[in-house]
Amino acid sequence: MKKLLLSLATATAIVSPAHAQHYDMTQWGAERGYTEAPYFRYEAEPGHCRSYSGVYLPQSDVQTDLQSEASNQQAITIGSGGYVEWKNDSGVADGVTLRFSVPWGQTARVGIYGDDGQLLGTMDLNTDHSWEFCNKIQGSRNYKPEIYSIHVYNPDEFVRMRFDETHTLLSREIRRDETFRIAHISGAQVTVDFLEIEKARKVEFREGWVRWNQQIESNLQSFINSHQGQTIYIDQEYVGVWGKLSPGSCTLQGRGLFYTELHWEQDGAGFNGFSGQVKDMALTSYQNQRYDSPDHGPNGYGSPGKCFNGTAGYVENVLVEHFECGGWLSGANGARFRHCRFRNNYADGINFCNSTGCSVEQSNFRNNGDDDMASWSAESYCSNNRFENCTAEHNWRASSLGFFGGGGHSARNILVKDGLESGVRLVSDFSGPAFGAEGIDFENISIVHCACVAGEVGRHGDFWGVDEGALHIEASSNYSIVNPRFSDFDIYDSRGNAVFIGANPGKSHILDNVTLSGINIHGVRDDNSYAFYFENPKGSATISDITVDGVDASQVTNANGGNMDSFSGNGFMLTTTGVETSRPIEIAGVLLRLNGMAWSRNSRDGVTEIREGDNVTLSVRVENNSATPLPAGDYPVRVAFRFSDGSTVYTGKYTDGLKANNGVILTADWTAKAGGHTVTAVLDPSGSLGAMVADDGSAKVEKRFNVQSGALENLPYEPTSGVDFKVLDLRWRREGVDEPVGKGPINVGDRIIFSAAIVNAGTVDSNDSGNKLGVTFRKDGREYSDGDANYLWCDDNESYQPLAAGEIKLFTATGSAAGQAAWPALAGTHSFMVHVNDGDTNTRGESDRANNTATFTLPEIPYAGLAMNEFVDEPDNLNRETTSLLFADGGAAALCDGRWYTVDGIVLDAEPSRPGIYIRNGQKMAVR
């Protein structure tokens, strides 16, 4: 799997037109997922868009990072003047869906533009239905007290569901091969995950139908009651609905989900059980959290709840969003859903609870807050429920596919992508009738970018900080796992353990005849996770036809001495056949080494010194130090750059082969952090190339360099027009300590005086001195509250002075809601939102107030301050002459020529002046 690990930097990027195409979902399996989807995906990522002007958020699995919830864990943030642009290569389209995020409590507007600059449509964005706050309870495998998310801001809780969606019809079609873009118009910054475009389906009225219009017949239910057995055409764009609807034997026919919306305005909403049909409409509600209760519990429940209740009919071409559940069938028999979109709900997408013979086909699930597709035998035995050709994405709690009790169920041709926890799970967490002997079939399924590792709640792990596998099979609390069959799985780039197999050591429940065949693991991101992880397994499992690639040999499994051979013991028997681990067949004679490392600041201003926040390209030269070529295709070459602070960035996988005695330069991007760094380049970090990589130390290169704090006058920003204030940086000093304003030490209990670097990024001077330019410092973005030491502001003479165009000044906190200028430092990691021109009246006459905030995360406290390397290295010239040190057939004698070499074999022009170890005349020389 490729990993696009680029820097966090504001940029205008031009991407090769060859990559300006819709995102190909078939790469995860041509017959898997919603294969008949009428829309096409256009990702906001470098390499998948034509160009952009904004801030690229690189791939991250840390849940405090917004992009951890984005597609491929990457996105682009746009503000004033920002845009993302694509070329339409999928066909004419006039329906657009945007997946977006804006900061909590803020609003924005974006526009869709054609290649002629014409505005084709606008979208107003807000957080009315996103940003779910969750109570922090650090749990364990056997301690998971039930909590629910709420739409109430609390800086001490963790947040999920930071993305939402909106859709609109355009004023004209986007033509095939036309370039189109989404652009920021006003308001807060917008993080764009992707656009989906389609030719919007519109259904016209047909003879034999009856027409309902709210202007004529206000009560839809009364109209339904008097037209049972008929097709009722809902002939309007927006319908406000009060209370539940009971279609009975009617067909409720909309004009299309872009043309007809039923919106529930009160509690107790959705559809009661019916035997008829619901087709071609969007179904939404006012709901914005799982339950009405303000205390993370179900008490006081009265929200719209489930859209479909007890349904036994047929549902087609509907969008269901902003309910507790898209559907909770509760005793249905034979319900069918096809071409549906269950998105942005606060619990299950659809649950065939206590139901039998129900199915979902050719449908999409996205951004739901519990299992996307589920069947639970809560009170009665469920059987023969089916999910087929469905895509489930961005699930932010539990899993995308799960069966809990019952039997005879099946899930086939499924694509699961970008879930924060499990992708597919089969567990006995829930009470009710157990699994039946007929078993359950999971067949032809891809799981992409799922699983989580254990850690601090809200940063890693599930709702309780516990690790969950991409495919999670666990005889946990209530009954055994009986006769499940998993076949033809591909698990890509797992965020944690790819396959978890376990049981509860305190219970008698077992894994009874679990069968897995054709399981292919393609990469595990986390260095401490496994392709197959076993935790207290009991019972029996058979695993056959396994392939594992892109995984270090030490990470294939944690059991049986680290290999996948059959074994038995401790009440568990594993039988394995046909195991193929990651290494391709090694080619005798090929020998790969590294030949130097370099780094450069990506800038056009001629500055070579690396400064905090710079976009830095790290480069390394890989040599085939042999007379045998490395073929293209099956031998991916990759390098990891491992930093002394524990972070790692990777080059892409190079698969074009290496000729004999030839080399290639591979690169990765890194966002510079202030301080001293030691970085080690490691060739083939997964170990997949085996003995073809040199084991004499030449497959690693270590370098030291420093990154300076950005000088105030050199802080980068994007110029705009008019008068426009922006926040560039947060700095500090300790009260009562003689030290400069910077990023020095912070100990628990220190009193910290904050300063913010503010620029007038516009072209017009702000000369209206006498009007205060307010600046606030707000821990976790909190609002004002009397006595709150975490809400500070600048109110000194400097804040009343003019700020010329392009001028940058420091504004220092002088007071707080607690009556003091300093913040009492707390242990741990904290963020502060800095807000400039924060007043309601805009006394400075600013042109654009949508970009007036920035949030900064402090280093973990206690913090010792920046530490710099006393000695640093120079970047190597990777295009210089290579030496016999890296070519075995040359012999060591070639180094005895009087010239100076680095230990990596790079020829120097003169005697080195920097301290270090060098080679001259065949001997190591220490320069001090």
PDB file of C-alpha atoms in Angstrom, residues 250-403:
ATOM      1  CA  CYS A 250     -48.817   2.498  -0.335  1.00  0.00           C
ATOM      2  CA  THR A 251     -45.793   3.364  -2.422  1.00  0.00           C
ATOM      3  CA  LEU A 252     -44.405   6.752  -1.418  1.00  0.00           C
ATOM      4  CA  GLN A 253     -42.686   8.009  -4.558  1.00  0.00           C
ATOM      5  CA  GLY A 254     -40.430  11.081  -4.489  1.00  0.00           C
ATOM      6  CA  ARG A 255     -39.028  13.017  -7.407  1.00  0.00           C
ATOM      7  CA  GLY A 256     -35.463  11.950  -6.516  1.00  0.00           C
ATOM      8  CA  LEU A 257     -33.180  12.396  -3.530  1.00  0.00           C
ATOM      9  CA  PHE A 258     -31.888  15.692  -4.977  1.00  0.00           C
ATOM     10  CA  TYR A 259     -35.480  16.847  -5.590  1.00  0.00           C
ATOM     11  CA  THR A 260     -37.604  15.615  -2.650  1.00  0.00           C
ATOM     12  CA  GLU A 261     -36.712  15.806   1.038  1.00  0.00           C
ATOM     13  CA  LEU A 262     -38.857  14.687   3.971  1.00  0.00           C
ATOM     14  CA  HIS A 263     -37.562  16.337   7.130  1.00  0.00           C
ATOM     15  CA  TRP A 264     -38.844  15.271  10.547  1.00  0.00           C
ATOM     16  CA  GLU A 265     -39.393  18.289  12.778  1.00  0.00           C
ATOM     17  CA  GLN A 266     -40.244  16.614  16.098  1.00  0.00           C
ATOM     18  CA  ASP A 267     -39.573  13.640  18.377  1.00  0.00           C
ATOM     19  CA  GLY A 268     -40.732  10.105  17.699  1.00  0.00           C
ATOM     20  CA  ALA A 269     -40.238  10.266  13.940  1.00  0.00           C
ATOM     21  CA  GLY A 270     -39.549   7.918  11.064  1.00  0.00           C
ATOM     22  CA  PHE A 271     -41.643   5.236   9.376  1.00  0.00           C
ATOM     23  CA  ASN A 272     -43.738   2.683  11.206  1.00  0.00           C
ATOM     24  CA  GLY A 273     -43.802  -0.837   9.820  1.00  0.00           C
ATOM     25  CA  PHE A 274     -45.250  -1.071   6.315  1.00  0.00           C
ATOM     26  CA  SER A 275     -45.647  -3.555   3.508  1.00  0.00           C
ATOM     27  CA  GLY A 276     -45.473  -1.039   0.665  1.00  0.00           C
ATOM     28  CA  GLN A 277     -42.555   0.944  -0.758  1.00  0.00           C
ATOM     29  CA  VAL A 278     -40.566   4.153  -0.196  1.00  0.00           C
ATOM     30  CA  LYS A 279     -38.579   5.393  -3.185  1.00  0.00           C
ATOM     31  CA  ASP A 280     -36.515   8.295  -4.540  1.00  0.00           C
ATOM     32  CA  MET A 281     -36.198  10.834  -1.722  1.00  0.00           C
ATOM     33  CA  ALA A 282     -33.944  12.190   0.997  1.00  0.00           C
ATOM     34  CA  LEU A 283     -35.052  11.437   4.569  1.00  0.00           C
ATOM     35  CA  THR A 284     -33.600  13.699   7.260  1.00  0.00           C
ATOM     36  CA  SER A 285     -34.348  15.043  10.728  1.00  0.00           C
ATOM     37  CA  TYR A 286     -33.291  17.711  13.190  1.00  0.00           C
ATOM     38  CA  GLN A 287     -31.447  15.131  15.331  1.00  0.00           C
ATOM     39  CA  ASN A 288     -27.822  15.910  16.208  1.00  0.00           C
ATOM     40  CA  GLN A 289     -26.846  13.292  18.797  1.00  0.00           C
ATOM     41  CA  ARG A 290     -27.651   9.699  19.669  1.00  0.00           C
ATOM     42  CA  TYR A 291     -30.147  10.471  22.446  1.00  0.00           C
ATOM     43  CA  ASP A 292     -31.711  13.641  23.831  1.00  0.00           C
ATOM     44  CA  SER A 293     -30.057  13.096  27.215  1.00  0.00           C
ATOM     45  CA  PRO A 294     -27.351  15.664  28.100  1.00  0.00           C
ATOM     46  CA  ASP A 295     -25.426  13.172  30.292  1.00  0.00           C
ATOM     47  CA  HIS A 296     -24.223  10.593  27.747  1.00  0.00           C
ATOM     48  CA  GLY A 297     -27.077   8.234  28.617  1.00  0.00           C
ATOM     49  CA  PRO A 298     -30.362   7.152  27.009  1.00  0.00           C
ATOM     50  CA  ASN A 299     -32.498   8.806  29.691  1.00  0.00           C
ATOM     51  CA  GLY A 300     -35.059  11.317  28.462  1.00  0.00           C
ATOM     52  CA  TYR A 301     -35.116   9.680  25.051  1.00  0.00           C
ATOM     53  CA  GLY A 302     -37.509  11.315  22.618  1.00  0.00           C
ATOM     54  CA  SER A 303     -35.467  12.262  19.571  1.00  0.00           C
ATOM     55  CA  PRO A 304     -36.526  11.225  16.042  1.00  0.00           C
ATOM     56  CA  GLY A 305     -34.693   7.942  16.581  1.00  0.00           C
ATOM     57  CA  LYS A 306     -34.973   5.329  13.876  1.00  0.00           C
ATOM     58  CA  CYS A 307     -35.995   6.253  10.339  1.00  0.00           C
ATOM     59  CA  PHE A 308     -37.268   2.766   9.469  1.00  0.00           C
ATOM     60  CA  ASN A 309     -39.036   0.807  12.214  1.00  0.00           C
ATOM     61  CA  GLY A 310     -40.463  -2.696  11.749  1.00  0.00           C
ATOM     62  CA  THR A 311     -40.328  -2.356   7.973  1.00  0.00           C
ATOM     63  CA  ALA A 312     -41.420  -5.341   5.900  1.00  0.00           C
ATOM     64  CA  GLY A 313     -41.590  -3.519   2.582  1.00  0.00           C
ATOM     65  CA  TYR A 314     -39.197  -2.350  -0.097  1.00  0.00           C
ATOM     66  CA  VAL A 315     -37.001   0.790  -0.009  1.00  0.00           C
ATOM     67  CA  GLU A 316     -35.048   2.085  -3.006  1.00  0.00           C
ATOM     68  CA  ASN A 317     -32.992   5.150  -3.981  1.00  0.00           C
ATOM     69  CA  VAL A 318     -33.230   6.951  -0.654  1.00  0.00           C
ATOM     70  CA  LEU A 319     -30.744   8.943   1.408  1.00  0.00           C
ATOM     71  CA  VAL A 320     -31.207   8.504   5.180  1.00  0.00           C
ATOM     72  CA  GLU A 321     -29.209  10.826   7.414  1.00  0.00           C
ATOM     73  CA  HIS A 322     -29.259  12.578  10.785  1.00  0.00           C
ATOM     74  CA  PHE A 323     -31.315  10.000  12.661  1.00  0.00           C
ATOM     75  CA  GLU A 324     -30.313   7.858  15.591  1.00  0.00           C
ATOM     76  CA  CYS A 325     -30.419   4.858  13.219  1.00  0.00           C
ATOM     77  CA  GLY A 326     -31.117   4.624   9.533  1.00  0.00           C
ATOM     78  CA  GLY A 327     -33.184   1.557  10.317  1.00  0.00           C
ATOM     79  CA  TRP A 328     -33.973  -0.593  13.351  1.00  0.00           C
ATOM     80  CA  LEU A 329     -36.287  -3.230  11.943  1.00  0.00           C
ATOM     81  CA  SER A 330     -37.333  -4.895  15.215  1.00  0.00           C
ATOM     82  CA  GLY A 331     -39.147  -8.038  14.160  1.00  0.00           C
ATOM     83  CA  ALA A 332     -39.417  -7.520  10.402  1.00  0.00           C
ATOM     84  CA  ASN A 333     -39.611 -10.337   7.897  1.00  0.00           C
ATOM     85  CA  GLY A 334     -38.434  -9.998   4.303  1.00  0.00           C
ATOM     86  CA  ALA A 335     -37.627  -6.266   4.207  1.00  0.00           C
ATOM     87  CA  ARG A 336     -35.470  -5.210   1.249  1.00  0.00           C
ATOM     88  CA  PHE A 337     -33.293  -2.147   0.739  1.00  0.00           C
ATOM     89  CA  ARG A 338     -31.578  -1.372  -2.537  1.00  0.00           C
ATOM     90  CA  HIS A 339     -29.603   1.617  -3.853  1.00  0.00           C
ATOM     91  CA  CYS A 340     -29.831   3.382  -0.495  1.00  0.00           C
ATOM     92  CA  ARG A 341     -27.433   5.730   1.271  1.00  0.00           C
ATOM     93  CA  PHE A 342     -27.363   5.479   5.088  1.00  0.00           C
ATOM     94  CA  ARG A 343     -25.102   8.321   6.154  1.00  0.00           C
ATOM     95  CA  ASN A 344     -24.249  10.585   9.088  1.00  0.00           C
ATOM     96  CA  ASN A 345     -26.449   8.863  11.649  1.00  0.00           C
ATOM     97  CA  TYR A 346     -25.556   8.660  15.336  1.00  0.00           C
ATOM     98  CA  ALA A 347     -25.858   4.902  15.857  1.00  0.00           C
ATOM     99  CA  ASP A 348     -26.432   1.994  13.455  1.00  0.00           C
ATOM    100  CA  GLY A 349     -26.805   2.472   9.726  1.00  0.00           C
ATOM    101  CA  ILE A 350     -29.295  -0.407   9.729  1.00  0.00           C
ATOM    102  CA  ASN A 351     -29.845  -3.208  12.238  1.00  0.00           C
ATOM    103  CA  PHE A 352     -31.994  -6.257  11.448  1.00  0.00           C
ATOM    104  CA  CYS A 353     -32.754  -6.605  15.155  1.00  0.00           C
ATOM    105  CA  ASN A 354     -34.997  -9.631  15.869  1.00  0.00           C
ATOM    106  CA  SER A 355     -35.635  -9.894  12.116  1.00  0.00           C
ATOM    107  CA  THR A 356     -35.478 -12.639   9.516  1.00  0.00           C
ATOM    108  CA  GLY A 357     -34.968 -12.835   5.768  1.00  0.00           C
ATOM    109  CA  CYS A 358     -34.064  -9.156   5.320  1.00  0.00           C
ATOM    110  CA  SER A 359     -31.507  -7.774   2.892  1.00  0.00           C
ATOM    111  CA  VAL A 360     -29.550  -4.705   1.833  1.00  0.00           C
ATOM    112  CA  GLU A 361     -28.030  -4.687  -1.652  1.00  0.00           C
ATOM    113  CA  GLN A 362     -26.064  -2.175  -3.740  1.00  0.00           C
ATOM    114  CA  SER A 363     -26.017   0.499  -1.042  1.00  0.00           C
ATOM    115  CA  ASN A 364     -23.638   2.852   0.762  1.00  0.00           C
ATOM    116  CA  PHE A 365     -23.093   3.440   4.487  1.00  0.00           C
ATOM    117  CA  ARG A 366     -21.013   6.380   5.680  1.00  0.00           C
ATOM    118  CA  ASN A 367     -20.052   8.217   8.867  1.00  0.00           C
ATOM    119  CA  ASN A 368     -22.379   6.339  11.222  1.00  0.00           C
ATOM    120  CA  GLY A 369     -21.823   6.155  14.986  1.00  0.00           C
ATOM    121  CA  ASP A 370     -22.330   2.436  15.559  1.00  0.00           C
ATOM    122  CA  ASP A 371     -22.409  -0.688  13.390  1.00  0.00           C
ATOM    123  CA  ASP A 372     -23.204   0.236   9.789  1.00  0.00           C
ATOM    124  CA  MET A 373     -24.690  -3.150   8.887  1.00  0.00           C
ATOM    125  CA  ALA A 374     -25.831  -5.363  11.763  1.00  0.00           C
ATOM    126  CA  SER A 375     -28.166  -8.137  12.825  1.00  0.00           C
ATOM    127  CA  TRP A 376     -28.802  -8.650  16.565  1.00  0.00           C
ATOM    128  CA  SER A 377     -30.837 -11.453  18.077  1.00  0.00           C
ATOM    129  CA  ALA A 378     -31.820  -9.292  21.019  1.00  0.00           C
ATOM    130  CA  GLU A 379     -34.975 -11.128  22.123  1.00  0.00           C
ATOM    131  CA  SER A 380     -35.705 -13.508  19.262  1.00  0.00           C
ATOM    132  CA  TYR A 381     -33.498 -15.606  16.989  1.00  0.00           C
ATOM    133  CA  CYS A 382     -32.524 -13.830  13.756  1.00  0.00           C
ATOM    134  CA  SER A 383     -31.877 -15.871  10.638  1.00  0.00           C
ATOM    135  CA  ASN A 384     -31.029 -15.533   6.954  1.00  0.00           C
ATOM    136  CA  ASN A 385     -30.342 -11.815   6.901  1.00  0.00           C
ATOM    137  CA  ARG A 386     -28.134 -10.700   4.045  1.00  0.00           C
ATOM    138  CA  PHE A 387     -25.846  -7.829   3.053  1.00  0.00           C
ATOM    139  CA  GLU A 388     -24.526  -7.852  -0.490  1.00  0.00           C
ATOM    140  CA  ASN A 389     -22.526  -5.409  -2.633  1.00  0.00           C
ATOM    141  CA  CYS A 390     -22.408  -2.652  -0.052  1.00  0.00           C
ATOM    142  CA  THR A 391     -19.713  -0.069   0.707  1.00  0.00           C
ATOM    143  CA  ALA A 392     -19.283   1.135   4.297  1.00  0.00           C
ATOM    144  CA  GLU A 393     -16.970   4.060   5.089  1.00  0.00           C
ATOM    145  CA  HIS A 394     -15.897   6.278   7.978  1.00  0.00           C
ATOM    146  CA  ASN A 395     -17.650   4.372  10.724  1.00  0.00           C
ATOM    147  CA  TRP A 396     -16.629   6.131  13.951  1.00  0.00           C
ATOM    148  CA  ARG A 397     -17.770   3.638  16.559  1.00  0.00           C
ATOM    149  CA  ALA A 398     -17.966  -0.203  16.697  1.00  0.00           C
ATOM    150  CA  SER A 399     -17.685  -1.649  13.158  1.00  0.00           C
ATOM    151  CA  SER A 400     -19.051  -1.507   9.650  1.00  0.00           C
ATOM    152  CA  LEU A 401     -20.367  -5.071   9.589  1.00  0.00           C
ATOM    153  CA  GLY A 402     -21.380  -7.292  12.480  1.00  0.00           C
ATOM    154  CA  PHE A 403     -23.676 -10.197  13.361  1.00  0.00           C
TER     155      PHE A 403
END
